XYZ file of C-alpha atoms in Angstrom:
785
model
C 0.000 0.000 0.000
C 1.402 3.427 -0.907
C 2.451 5.872 1.764
C 0.103 8.855 1.942
C 2.096 11.933 2.951
C -0.821 14.106 3.976
C -4.068 12.501 5.014
C -7.064 14.799 4.956
C -7.597 16.622 8.278
C -4.525 15.065 9.850
C -1.357 16.727 11.056
C 1.198 17.112 8.272
C 4.394 15.092 8.498
C 7.368 16.884 6.994
C 9.932 14.394 5.765
C 13.644 15.239 6.170
C 15.582 16.561 3.196
C 12.477 17.456 1.201
C 11.469 20.751 -0.417
C 8.640 21.369 2.040
C 9.661 23.286 5.129
C 12.857 24.521 3.507
C 13.711 27.686 1.664
C 13.362 27.540 -2.115
C 13.984 30.532 -4.329
C 10.869 32.016 -5.855
C 10.457 30.574 -9.328
C 8.455 33.577 -10.565
C 11.237 36.034 -9.753
C 13.229 35.024 -12.827
C 10.683 36.598 -15.150
C 10.005 39.544 -12.859
C 13.677 40.474 -12.627
C 14.402 39.981 -16.318
C 11.459 41.986 -17.618
C 9.466 38.965 -18.755
C 6.482 39.491 -16.469
C 3.101 39.882 -18.146
C 1.388 42.893 -16.648
C -1.846 44.045 -18.221
C -0.647 47.589 -18.885
C 2.129 46.166 -21.088
C -0.213 44.003 -23.162
C -1.778 45.123 -26.423
C -4.281 43.677 -28.879
C -4.463 44.137 -32.628
C -6.788 46.968 -33.517
C -7.300 48.059 -29.932
C -8.735 51.427 -28.963
C -8.080 53.268 -25.725
C -10.396 54.404 -22.953
C -10.137 57.362 -20.603
C -12.727 57.881 -17.886
C -14.113 61.359 -17.203
C -14.619 61.716 -13.450
C -16.266 64.094 -11.052
C -14.135 66.799 -9.519
C -16.908 67.542 -6.999
C -17.637 65.620 -3.828
C -21.390 65.936 -4.328
C -23.282 67.512 -7.233
C -26.310 67.217 -9.510
C -25.587 66.463 -13.171
C -27.529 69.035 -15.190
C -26.164 68.271 -18.643
C -23.324 66.479 -20.421
C -22.192 67.763 -23.827
C -20.026 65.218 -25.610
C -20.015 66.986 -28.996
C -16.805 68.976 -28.450
C -14.980 65.752 -27.623
C -16.535 63.774 -30.473
C -15.293 66.336 -32.988
C -11.644 65.850 -32.039
C -9.278 63.711 -34.183
C -9.079 60.032 -33.292
C -12.186 59.948 -31.125
C -14.365 56.888 -31.710
C -17.058 57.441 -29.103
C -17.980 59.224 -25.885
C -20.471 57.429 -23.685
C -22.542 58.231 -20.610
C -25.033 56.449 -18.362
C -27.803 56.564 -20.966
C -25.796 54.513 -23.453
C -25.257 51.708 -20.970
C -28.827 51.843 -19.705
C -30.142 51.535 -23.266
C -28.415 48.158 -23.463
C -30.014 47.020 -20.214
C -26.947 47.123 -17.972
C -27.757 46.924 -14.272
C -25.952 48.516 -11.290
C -22.890 46.852 -9.811
C -24.037 44.447 -7.078
C -23.158 44.392 -3.401
C -22.928 40.720 -2.471
C -22.493 41.023 1.315
C -24.956 38.973 3.307
C -25.398 39.089 7.071
C -28.127 39.274 9.690
C -28.639 42.962 10.372
C -30.609 44.677 13.133
C -31.287 47.452 10.633
C -31.420 45.905 7.143
C -28.784 46.631 4.560
C -29.586 49.481 2.152
C -28.023 48.889 -1.267
C -28.426 51.976 -3.465
C -27.749 51.670 -7.204
C -24.115 52.000 -8.218
C -24.096 52.475 -11.982
C -20.924 52.068 -13.999
C -21.367 55.676 -15.138
C -23.103 58.179 -12.870
C -26.827 58.798 -13.266
C -28.198 62.255 -12.371
C -25.798 62.874 -9.498
C -22.137 62.383 -8.553
C -21.407 61.390 -4.975
C -17.644 61.475 -4.561
C -14.559 62.924 -6.189
C -13.554 60.406 -8.852
C -17.113 59.168 -9.522
C -17.111 58.090 -13.208
C -19.384 60.199 -15.436
C -18.357 59.401 -19.005
C -15.868 57.337 -20.964
C -13.976 58.431 -24.066
C -12.916 55.809 -26.623
C -10.194 56.863 -29.064
C -7.511 55.513 -31.357
C -4.750 56.391 -28.909
C -4.441 57.089 -25.226
C -3.292 60.608 -25.985
C -6.333 61.302 -28.176
C -8.667 59.920 -25.510
C -7.003 62.001 -22.820
C -7.318 65.178 -24.873
C -10.965 64.459 -25.667
C -11.757 63.724 -22.012
C -10.770 67.285 -21.174
C -13.236 68.533 -23.790
C -16.315 66.788 -22.411
C -18.469 69.577 -20.994
C -20.316 68.681 -17.815
C -22.697 71.080 -16.122
C -22.781 70.327 -12.385
C -24.640 72.006 -9.549
C -22.632 71.510 -6.343
C -24.445 70.105 -3.303
C -23.530 70.115 0.351
C -21.117 67.257 1.010
C -20.067 65.271 4.053
C -17.057 62.980 4.445
C -16.882 62.258 8.171
C -18.594 59.124 9.466
C -19.908 60.792 12.605
C -20.899 64.091 11.018
C -22.935 62.324 8.341
C -25.419 61.125 10.985
C -26.262 64.586 12.275
C -29.673 66.063 11.561
C -28.192 68.828 9.384
C -26.062 66.486 7.258
C -26.923 66.086 3.571
C -28.559 62.800 2.590
C -26.362 60.813 0.233
C -29.283 58.531 -0.658
C -32.975 59.198 -0.045
C -33.530 55.547 0.876
C -30.957 55.738 3.698
C -32.244 58.021 6.509
C -29.439 59.494 8.638
C -27.126 58.077 5.939
C -27.217 54.679 7.665
C -26.479 51.728 5.393
C -26.950 49.037 8.051
C -26.841 48.314 11.760
C -25.283 45.021 12.897
C -24.911 43.518 16.363
C -23.215 40.467 17.794
C -23.014 39.180 21.331
C -25.215 39.348 24.400
C -25.690 43.006 25.318
C -27.419 42.391 28.679
C -24.836 39.875 29.883
C -22.010 42.163 28.814
C -23.568 45.162 30.564
C -23.946 43.063 33.722
C -20.260 42.106 33.552
C -19.300 45.769 33.247
C -21.428 46.514 36.313
C -19.358 44.002 38.307
C -16.044 45.398 37.093
C -13.682 47.212 39.467
C -12.144 49.113 36.562
C -13.591 50.213 33.238
C -11.461 51.910 30.595
C -13.092 53.664 27.644
C -11.471 54.982 24.469
C -12.547 56.693 21.275
C -10.472 54.898 18.642
C -9.961 55.955 15.033
C -8.789 53.428 12.468
C -7.776 55.828 9.719
C -8.856 55.583 6.072
C -6.066 54.400 3.822
C -5.394 53.538 0.199
C -3.796 50.213 -0.682
C -1.421 51.811 -3.231
C -0.375 48.614 -5.030
C 2.747 49.072 -7.129
C 0.768 48.252 -10.280
C -2.362 50.359 -10.857
C -5.486 48.710 -12.235
C -5.539 48.028 -15.961
C -7.807 46.089 -18.300
C -8.493 45.096 -21.891
C -12.060 44.290 -22.919
C -12.784 42.146 -26.011
C -15.926 40.858 -27.674
C -16.406 37.892 -30.014
C -19.557 38.483 -32.107
C -19.669 34.921 -33.424
C -19.723 33.413 -29.939
C -21.474 36.436 -28.436
C -18.929 36.319 -25.629
C -16.630 38.675 -23.786
C -13.020 38.473 -22.633
C -11.640 40.728 -19.925
C -7.916 40.689 -19.238
C -7.325 42.700 -16.095
C -5.098 43.305 -13.113
C -7.562 41.767 -10.699
C -8.022 38.881 -8.300
C -10.912 36.578 -7.434
C -11.846 36.319 -11.101
C -14.623 33.762 -10.774
C -16.403 36.022 -8.288
C -15.927 39.096 -10.471
C -17.185 37.144 -13.478
C -20.299 36.051 -11.594
C -21.119 39.624 -10.613
C -20.355 40.965 -14.083
C -22.407 38.326 -15.897
C -25.487 37.816 -13.766
C -25.408 41.032 -11.793
C -24.763 43.631 -14.508
C -25.301 42.097 -17.962
C -27.907 39.480 -17.010
C -26.068 36.900 -19.110
C -24.772 33.380 -18.380
C -21.348 33.240 -16.761
C -19.905 31.219 -19.629
C -20.321 34.276 -21.852
C -17.466 35.911 -19.943
C -13.821 34.844 -19.898
C -11.643 36.620 -17.330
C -7.865 36.421 -17.264
C -5.285 37.957 -14.933
C -1.639 37.449 -15.811
C 0.976 38.767 -13.400
C -0.518 41.178 -10.872
C 1.707 43.685 -9.122
C 0.153 43.809 -5.681
C -3.427 44.210 -4.608
C -3.930 44.013 -0.820
C -7.683 43.696 -1.327
C -8.089 46.626 -3.732
C -8.129 44.407 -6.837
C -10.605 41.842 -5.528
C -13.767 43.572 -6.670
C -15.897 44.397 -9.682
C -15.243 47.990 -10.761
C -17.183 50.289 -13.098
C -14.222 50.246 -15.464
C -14.495 46.471 -15.996
C -18.146 46.908 -16.960
C -17.375 49.770 -19.343
C -14.495 47.970 -21.048
C -16.405 44.866 -22.105
C -19.510 46.875 -23.002
C -17.473 49.272 -25.158
C -15.689 46.380 -26.847
C -19.062 45.045 -27.963
C -20.319 48.507 -28.907
C -17.322 49.331 -31.108
C -16.344 45.864 -32.285
C -12.718 46.104 -31.192
C -10.591 45.603 -28.077
C -10.647 48.495 -25.615
C -7.732 49.137 -23.251
C -7.685 51.222 -20.078
C -4.824 51.865 -17.648
C -5.496 53.799 -14.461
C -3.526 56.883 -13.594
C -2.227 56.911 -10.044
C -4.623 59.755 -9.220
C -7.518 57.529 -10.337
C -6.389 54.823 -7.938
C -6.512 57.289 -5.068
C -9.895 58.759 -5.997
C -11.889 55.867 -7.450
C -10.400 52.549 -6.306
C -11.626 51.227 -2.984
C -10.153 52.546 0.239
C -9.686 50.606 3.460
C -10.409 50.863 7.200
C -12.084 54.204 8.207
C -13.798 52.935 11.339
C -14.488 55.036 14.421
C -15.005 52.997 17.595
C -16.177 53.801 21.099
C -14.730 50.893 23.067
C -14.780 49.756 26.699
C -12.902 47.098 28.654
C -13.949 45.957 32.123
C -11.470 44.401 34.595
C -11.631 43.121 38.142
C -9.247 44.278 40.846
C -6.666 41.641 39.851
C -6.685 42.698 36.197
C -8.784 39.826 34.876
C -10.794 40.830 31.816
C -14.541 40.603 32.396
C -16.167 42.370 29.465
C -15.422 44.094 26.177
C -17.735 46.232 24.077
C -17.315 48.199 20.905
C -19.609 50.523 18.996
C -18.174 50.775 15.494
C -19.128 53.373 12.893
C -17.884 52.139 9.539
C -17.597 54.602 6.664
C -18.835 52.815 3.536
C -18.225 55.739 1.190
C -20.799 56.872 -1.359
C -21.640 53.371 -2.606
C -21.486 49.835 -1.285
C -18.619 47.992 -2.888
C -19.179 44.270 -3.485
C -17.922 43.184 -0.055
C -17.831 46.607 1.579
C -19.933 45.843 4.670
C -18.008 42.617 5.357
C -14.986 43.883 7.330
C -17.099 45.604 9.988
C -19.791 42.905 10.226
C -18.708 39.369 9.352
C -14.936 39.764 9.773
C -14.340 41.983 12.800
C -16.320 39.788 15.264
C -14.112 36.791 14.519
C -11.142 38.626 16.063
C -12.838 40.772 18.723
C -10.946 40.296 21.949
C -7.781 39.177 20.171
C -5.711 36.520 21.918
C -7.440 36.971 25.274
C -10.039 35.007 27.202
C -12.881 37.487 27.664
C -16.145 35.896 28.814
C -18.509 38.660 27.665
C -18.170 40.603 24.415
C -20.700 42.740 22.609
C -20.236 44.770 19.455
C -22.422 46.960 17.301
C -21.432 48.131 13.841
C -23.210 50.906 11.979
C -22.359 51.424 8.331
C -22.812 54.925 6.968
C -22.767 56.634 3.574
C -20.528 59.650 2.948
C -19.249 61.578 -0.073
C -16.073 59.528 -0.304
C -14.770 56.642 -2.392
C -16.241 53.229 -1.506
C -14.542 51.301 1.274
C -13.889 47.579 1.057
C -11.474 44.942 2.284
C -7.870 45.989 2.793
C -5.168 43.640 4.074
C -6.732 42.041 7.158
C -10.235 43.437 6.554
C -11.823 43.833 9.968
C -9.270 41.801 11.904
C -6.760 44.699 12.180
C -9.537 46.959 13.467
C -10.657 44.403 16.063
C -7.138 43.698 17.312
C -6.281 47.393 17.469
C -9.286 47.969 19.750
C -8.335 45.430 22.413
C -4.604 46.164 22.308
C -5.110 49.897 22.766
C -7.597 49.299 25.576
C -5.123 47.055 27.410
C -2.338 49.641 27.347
C -4.738 52.398 28.418
C -6.061 50.249 31.274
C -2.532 49.436 32.414
C -1.535 53.102 32.570
C -4.739 54.367 34.162
C -5.163 51.632 36.769
C -1.550 50.844 37.636
C -1.075 47.475 35.925
C 2.002 46.350 34.037
C 0.918 46.090 30.366
C 2.924 42.905 29.771
C 1.652 41.199 32.905
C -1.895 42.242 32.059
C -1.556 40.484 28.697
C 0.017 37.384 30.224
C -2.732 37.139 32.849
C -5.505 37.124 30.242
C -3.937 35.305 27.280
C -5.643 32.118 26.111
C -3.687 29.090 27.354
C -5.920 26.033 26.903
C -7.267 24.616 23.644
C -9.666 24.298 22.053
C -10.842 27.670 23.298
C -14.333 28.852 22.405
C -14.616 32.625 22.245
C -17.544 34.703 23.437
C -18.775 34.779 19.841
C -18.502 31.002 19.424
C -15.291 30.628 17.409
C -13.292 27.561 18.362
C -9.550 28.282 18.420
C -7.804 24.948 18.007
C -4.142 25.818 18.630
C -1.897 28.716 19.531
C 0.978 29.820 21.707
C -0.446 33.131 22.880
C 1.229 33.310 26.277
C 4.482 31.818 25.019
C 4.640 34.366 22.212
C 4.476 37.190 24.759
C 7.100 35.623 27.003
C 9.458 35.015 24.082
C 8.963 38.479 22.596
C 9.608 40.206 25.930
C 12.796 38.212 26.444
C 14.088 38.626 22.887
C 13.469 42.378 22.967
C 15.423 42.727 26.227
C 12.480 44.274 27.994
C 14.428 44.159 31.253
C 17.131 46.454 29.883
C 14.754 49.013 28.425
C 14.893 51.595 31.214
C 18.656 51.922 30.741
C 18.109 52.535 27.034
C 15.407 55.083 27.858
C 17.907 56.994 30.001
C 20.468 56.905 27.197
C 17.943 58.428 24.813
C 17.018 61.131 27.314
C 20.641 62.266 27.351
C 20.316 63.240 23.675
C 16.891 64.830 24.166
C 14.922 61.912 22.817
C 11.865 60.215 24.309
C 12.233 56.457 24.030
C 9.304 54.077 24.153
C 8.702 50.331 24.053
C 5.411 49.002 22.744
C 3.938 45.506 22.878
C 1.189 44.446 20.505
C -0.403 41.034 20.117
C -2.692 39.760 17.381
C -5.138 37.011 16.519
C -5.899 36.460 12.844
C -8.888 34.438 11.679
C -7.724 33.199 8.309
C -9.862 31.495 5.693
C -11.860 33.847 3.494
C -14.487 31.910 1.550
C -14.999 28.470 3.171
C -14.591 26.531 -0.083
C -11.900 26.164 -2.743
C -10.969 23.898 -5.623
C -7.862 22.497 -7.301
C -7.270 20.300 -10.317
C -4.352 18.120 -11.442
C -3.981 17.454 -15.165
C -1.296 15.246 -16.725
C -0.237 16.472 -20.155
C 1.014 14.438 -23.103
C 4.442 16.098 -22.912
C 4.969 14.766 -19.392
C 4.267 18.030 -17.616
C 1.602 18.355 -14.941
C -0.813 21.272 -14.567
C -1.593 22.499 -11.071
C -4.809 24.446 -11.586
C -5.772 26.270 -8.419
C -8.600 28.624 -7.531
C -6.527 30.856 -5.271
C -4.618 33.590 -7.040
C -1.255 35.212 -6.412
C -0.520 38.904 -6.707
C 3.046 38.622 -5.510
C 2.955 36.109 -2.651
C 4.984 33.361 -4.333
C 2.251 30.782 -4.966
C 3.986 29.506 -8.083
C 6.817 28.343 -5.840
C 5.000 27.049 -2.776
C 2.253 25.128 -4.568
C 4.885 23.433 -6.716
C 6.868 22.561 -3.581
C 3.848 20.732 -2.163
C 3.173 18.904 -5.425
C 6.823 17.943 -5.879
C 6.982 16.504 -2.381
C 3.767 14.530 -2.672
C 4.186 13.258 -6.235
C 7.943 12.768 -6.199
C 8.394 14.746 -9.412
C 10.835 17.589 -10.031
C 9.481 21.085 -9.556
C 10.238 21.785 -13.206
C 7.598 19.200 -14.201
C 4.746 21.413 -12.995
C 2.829 24.176 -14.712
C 1.173 26.547 -12.279
C -2.196 27.681 -13.664
C -4.308 30.343 -11.959
C -6.522 33.376 -12.595
C -8.105 32.167 -15.828
C -11.787 31.292 -15.718
C -11.439 29.091 -18.819
C -8.711 26.958 -17.234
C -9.753 26.844 -13.576
C -13.136 25.345 -12.755
C -13.759 27.519 -9.735
C -11.895 29.844 -7.438
C -12.296 32.336 -4.631
C -8.993 34.167 -4.877
C -6.465 34.917 -2.204
C -8.315 37.193 0.243
C -8.346 36.285 3.917
C -4.852 34.749 4.193
C -6.369 31.623 2.701
C -4.210 30.458 -0.171
C -2.246 27.639 1.417
C -4.935 26.838 3.987
C -7.689 26.533 1.368
C -5.934 26.243 -2.001
C -3.180 24.075 -0.557
C -5.719 21.807 1.128
C -7.636 21.447 -2.146
C -4.372 20.656 -3.946
C -3.479 17.992 -1.380
C -6.930 16.465 -1.772
C -6.596 16.430 -5.575
C -3.123 14.887 -5.376
C -4.354 12.192 -3.021
C -7.114 11.444 -5.544
C -4.453 11.200 -8.259
C -2.421 8.763 -6.182
C -5.459 6.619 -5.431
C -6.048 6.239 -9.166
C -2.350 5.853 -9.922
C -1.967 3.078 -7.378
C -4.684 1.076 -9.156
C -3.121 1.778 -12.536
C 0.361 0.877 -11.321
C -0.916 -2.428 -9.977
C -2.386 -3.235 -13.399
C 0.839 -2.287 -15.159
C 2.929 -4.315 -12.714
C 0.422 -7.186 -12.643
C 0.374 -7.026 -8.873
C -2.140 -6.768 -6.077
C -2.787 -3.157 -5.031
C -2.057 -4.041 -1.403
C 1.465 -5.075 -2.421
C 2.224 -1.775 -4.150
C 3.848 1.118 -2.279
C 4.653 4.639 -3.444
C 7.681 6.741 -2.591
C 9.649 9.474 -4.357
C 7.617 9.210 -7.543
C 7.897 5.443 -7.919
C 5.402 2.598 -7.350
C 7.124 -0.583 -6.163
C 5.870 -4.149 -5.623
C 7.002 -5.142 -2.149
C 7.955 -8.788 -2.810
C 9.402 -8.555 -6.350
C 10.898 -5.034 -6.293
C 9.346 -4.403 -9.700
C 8.596 -0.729 -10.128
C 7.084 1.864 -12.397
C 7.315 5.642 -12.162
C 4.317 7.881 -11.722
C 5.233 9.525 -15.014
C 5.093 6.169 -16.792
C 1.761 5.392 -15.156
C 0.393 8.711 -16.359
C 1.743 8.091 -19.845
C 0.184 4.633 -19.864
C -3.167 6.069 -18.912
C -2.941 8.762 -21.576
C -1.957 6.243 -24.247
C -4.699 3.889 -23.031
C -2.384 1.010 -23.908
C -3.077 -1.136 -20.884
C -6.312 -3.079 -20.444
C -8.386 -1.670 -17.609
C -6.906 1.827 -17.844
C -9.124 4.685 -18.947
C -7.729 7.593 -20.925
C -6.678 10.550 -18.705
C -7.697 8.538 -15.669
C -5.217 10.253 -13.322
C -6.610 13.753 -13.822
C -8.449 14.866 -10.690
C -10.456 17.829 -9.495
C -11.309 18.204 -5.821
C -13.097 20.751 -3.649
C -12.563 21.662 -0.006
C -15.810 22.867 1.525
C -17.008 24.172 4.882
C -13.447 24.569 6.069
C -12.844 26.102 9.509
C -10.697 29.140 10.257
C -7.038 28.935 11.101
C -5.835 31.197 13.903
C -2.397 32.717 13.318
C -1.224 34.531 16.442
C 1.760 36.427 17.656
C 3.360 39.121 19.755
C 5.379 42.036 18.390
C 7.595 44.502 20.252
C 8.774 47.847 18.891
C 11.153 50.432 20.262
C 10.916 54.013 19.061
C 12.508 57.371 19.708
C 10.516 60.595 19.550
C 12.111 64.001 19.027
C 10.128 66.223 21.419
C 11.059 69.362 19.489
C 9.661 68.154 16.147
C 7.467 65.149 16.921
C 9.521 63.013 14.542
C 9.418 59.259 15.226
C 12.189 56.797 14.486
C 11.473 53.086 14.778
C 14.667 51.625 16.198
C 13.834 47.967 16.587
C 11.058 45.537 15.782
C 10.839 42.004 17.231
C 8.374 39.437 15.861
C 7.316 36.176 17.527
C 4.567 34.533 15.479
C 2.771 31.223 15.084
C 1.797 30.210 11.531
C 1.718 26.471 12.078
C 3.839 24.469 9.661
C 5.775 26.472 7.073
C 5.991 25.453 3.425
C 8.747 27.959 2.631
C 9.943 29.876 5.709
C 11.623 32.710 3.837
C 8.513 33.421 1.778
C 6.494 33.438 4.998
C 8.890 35.976 6.463
C 8.539 38.080 3.334
C 4.776 38.130 3.704
C 5.018 39.105 7.354
C 7.584 41.826 6.719
C 5.489 43.348 3.953
C 2.437 43.417 6.186
C 4.384 45.066 9.004
C 5.664 47.739 6.630
C 2.072 48.552 5.684
C 1.033 48.531 9.333
C 3.850 50.918 10.223
C 2.714 53.093 7.328
C -0.820 53.272 8.685
C 0.410 54.020 12.203
C 2.798 56.803 11.214
C 1.371 58.586 8.206
C -0.936 56.922 5.710
C -4.262 58.723 5.531
C -6.707 59.176 2.662
C -7.881 62.586 3.839
C -10.974 64.410 2.604
C -11.794 68.061 3.199
C -14.524 68.130 5.838
C -16.553 70.850 4.092
C -16.278 69.972 0.390
C -15.294 66.260 0.464
C -12.408 67.083 -1.830
C -9.736 64.380 -1.700
C -6.676 65.998 -0.137
C -4.367 63.001 -0.532
C -4.844 62.275 -4.212
C -1.270 61.746 -5.360
C 2.019 60.330 -4.189
C 3.004 63.894 -3.304
C 0.207 64.038 -0.739
C -0.115 60.446 0.463
C 2.528 59.144 2.843
C 4.189 55.833 2.017
C 6.937 54.626 4.369
C 10.434 54.742 2.931
C 13.015 52.036 3.494
C 14.615 54.354 6.057
C 11.355 54.331 8.047
C 11.419 50.546 8.414
C 13.860 48.965 10.898
C 15.520 45.578 10.466
C 13.070 42.897 11.541
C 14.014 40.262 14.107
C 11.727 37.399 13.130
C 11.053 34.272 15.163
C 8.465 31.833 13.790
C 7.391 29.111 16.217
C 4.399 27.217 14.899
C 1.754 25.045 16.478
C 0.298 23.010 13.579
C -3.432 23.220 13.018
C -5.721 20.357 12.053
C -7.904 22.711 10.022
C -6.075 21.589 6.876
C -3.869 18.641 5.929
C -0.722 20.766 5.685
C -1.002 22.105 9.219
C -0.504 25.670 7.966
C -2.000 28.963 9.139
C -2.373 32.067 7.002
C 0.487 34.572 7.134
C -0.372 37.123 4.458
C -2.242 39.607 6.652
C -0.762 39.133 10.115
C 1.939 41.798 9.949
C -0.599 44.416 8.946
C -2.803 43.335 11.856
C -0.079 43.506 14.508
C 2.032 46.528 13.606
C -0.347 49.493 14.125
C -0.985 48.849 17.826
C 2.640 47.895 18.436
C 3.890 51.199 17.022
C 1.205 53.354 18.651
C 1.786 51.679 22.023
C 5.512 52.348 21.675
C 4.911 56.019 20.827
C 2.583 56.439 23.793
C 5.118 54.772 26.062
C 7.641 57.346 24.890
C 5.172 60.145 25.592
C 3.976 58.718 28.925
C 6.302 60.880 31.066
C 4.334 63.844 29.705
C 1.004 62.314 30.768
C -0.120 61.500 27.216
C -1.932 58.152 27.051
C -3.894 58.395 23.795
C -3.198 59.481 20.259
C -5.009 58.666 17.030
C -3.514 57.177 13.915
C -1.771 58.358 11.908
C 0.718 59.548 14.519
C 2.413 62.064 12.247
C 5.157 64.320 13.510
C 2.672 67.213 13.571
C 0.122 65.214 15.571
C 2.752 64.194 18.104
C 4.229 67.696 18.308
C 0.790 69.172 18.995
C 0.131 66.564 21.677
C 3.437 67.415 23.336
C 2.708 71.148 23.228
C -0.742 70.614 24.729
C 0.676 68.447 27.513
C 3.376 70.999 28.354
C 0.828 73.829 28.392
C -1.156 72.243 31.215
């Protein structure tokens, strides 16, 4: 009987001297570094035309008239289109697909691909110009005459609920999109009543832009003979986008749409959704009978792509006299922007509750989330999507409680960290494994917490305020609870790995091949990694939710096991042996008593040739689904040391220590890369990133790289990374998601460090982003008292 390396739902066994668990260089980097990557903006089609979108420069205004004639009369212009053209062809609004049980039902106003009657945020698409060249389209876009009557605008999530605030949508009184609750309010209130200490904070999780290195780009095509569309785009989650595009907007069967994403240069959630531009591209391709290409300007990414976070929370934590946590509550106000993006309500409703309370045992938790409309770009999932917001709440409350009530912040965390498993949270999530307390102990030791006061004194001698911050995190990684993978053996001896998860820089082409090479005993070079093509992958739910190896890897393992089940039968026929006498190792089937053997490649070739009686053609090919999968629970503790210049408010991050648990590691260095990238983004959010709108006009104030802070390499310290995993049984590989964790942990770690530095001045709260100006003003206010 063959040896099964990974049995479904069992702990993975990593064999010595195998590719899994060891560093392997990223296979995809060869083409990236030599200029051979296929990015959509670099692709062209014969006879293509170019699109430029005309957007609103007002935060809120009525559309009185649109005159396209001046643009149509310019050289090279093929067409200029507005809402009426799309409506005449029966196109429907872009759908919001979020589903959850709401106390106040979800209001989904129409989001048309091109604005109808009114614009509701800067960057709202009004018209599209199609021309022979990008330059001609750009020139014509400036000639489209739009008569707008400005309306009162509101961008702040609290101000939009006031009685004098303008209504963004008539069907949403008080601009409320939904009201969601989870937990037992009465029991939580009773626990607060018993508490000896209650700390309360107003917490702002600032609005940010994902700023992927590659802006969005797409090429729409139409085949009149097949009456079908092709969209090549820099996007992720293509099957989901196709479903929304086909049934939601065009009211056509899904098989009429073929979506392809080649190499994608970063996404962080921004590229996971259906955008108006995707609708316009395929519609225009049909209208004009030729491919239509569009590449976003960076300013368009800031003004019209989805933003992230933007949640204001009033949070409370109740403790007894010994510092034991009794109750946690949070009232979240989530800014949805002017429209509901496809999954926009998800982070503050379905996602945040899974991580409320973080790594701590808190018996009573209640949260309420209110989604509101404002005159801003739509908000949707950004790296972590609800989990960073939830973890930031509890970690900030713990530090505030420690300072106000005389507890040590490290000891307070150690006292309340989850230590026994499985642990069922107040909201019913079952955490199967983790090393929450051990992570804290290790991080404190590795960061030399004991020697910090001496370092603080050294900094004081050069007029610097030194602070040490501790931040823990609990990720709930999975995304969609189902995923598929398919193995196909080709006539040339190569093997396709067709997976439904999709990479936008994570290194999937390497790690998935490592798993397949280990299990099938074939060289990595034998595999073709196939993703992000709805004609080649049967299904797929993309990469969101730190799910790729947990879900896609599990589906791949299941498909490979199905292959080996079939191959064992075929090998027995070829070797004229009993299946029970055949074993499999390192790509070879061997008969135990005769030592006769046949390679997996020869078995596959025999099946393809159908030359052996009893073998069916292509009988090794296998497609498998993983469904109703549980979460994995990555967890960790980070420690940062910072110095603050009290004269300028400038912050320098001196040191950053990471102790994380991601279960088993397929490729440790790639895991570290994911974590480091997430931390860099978390540091960016903590120190400067902010998609700011003018409070009176809703004009976007951070609409270019000149105005939007991105951390430089000099802002990021060397990372001291320690990965100590407790394998999960949630998938056969024993892995936990790592793609979002750094972004979840870093904001609170940095803010806690800054506040520790400022604590001698009596400052115990500051909102993100903690810019030098914000810190300087806080210092001046404290000194003025």
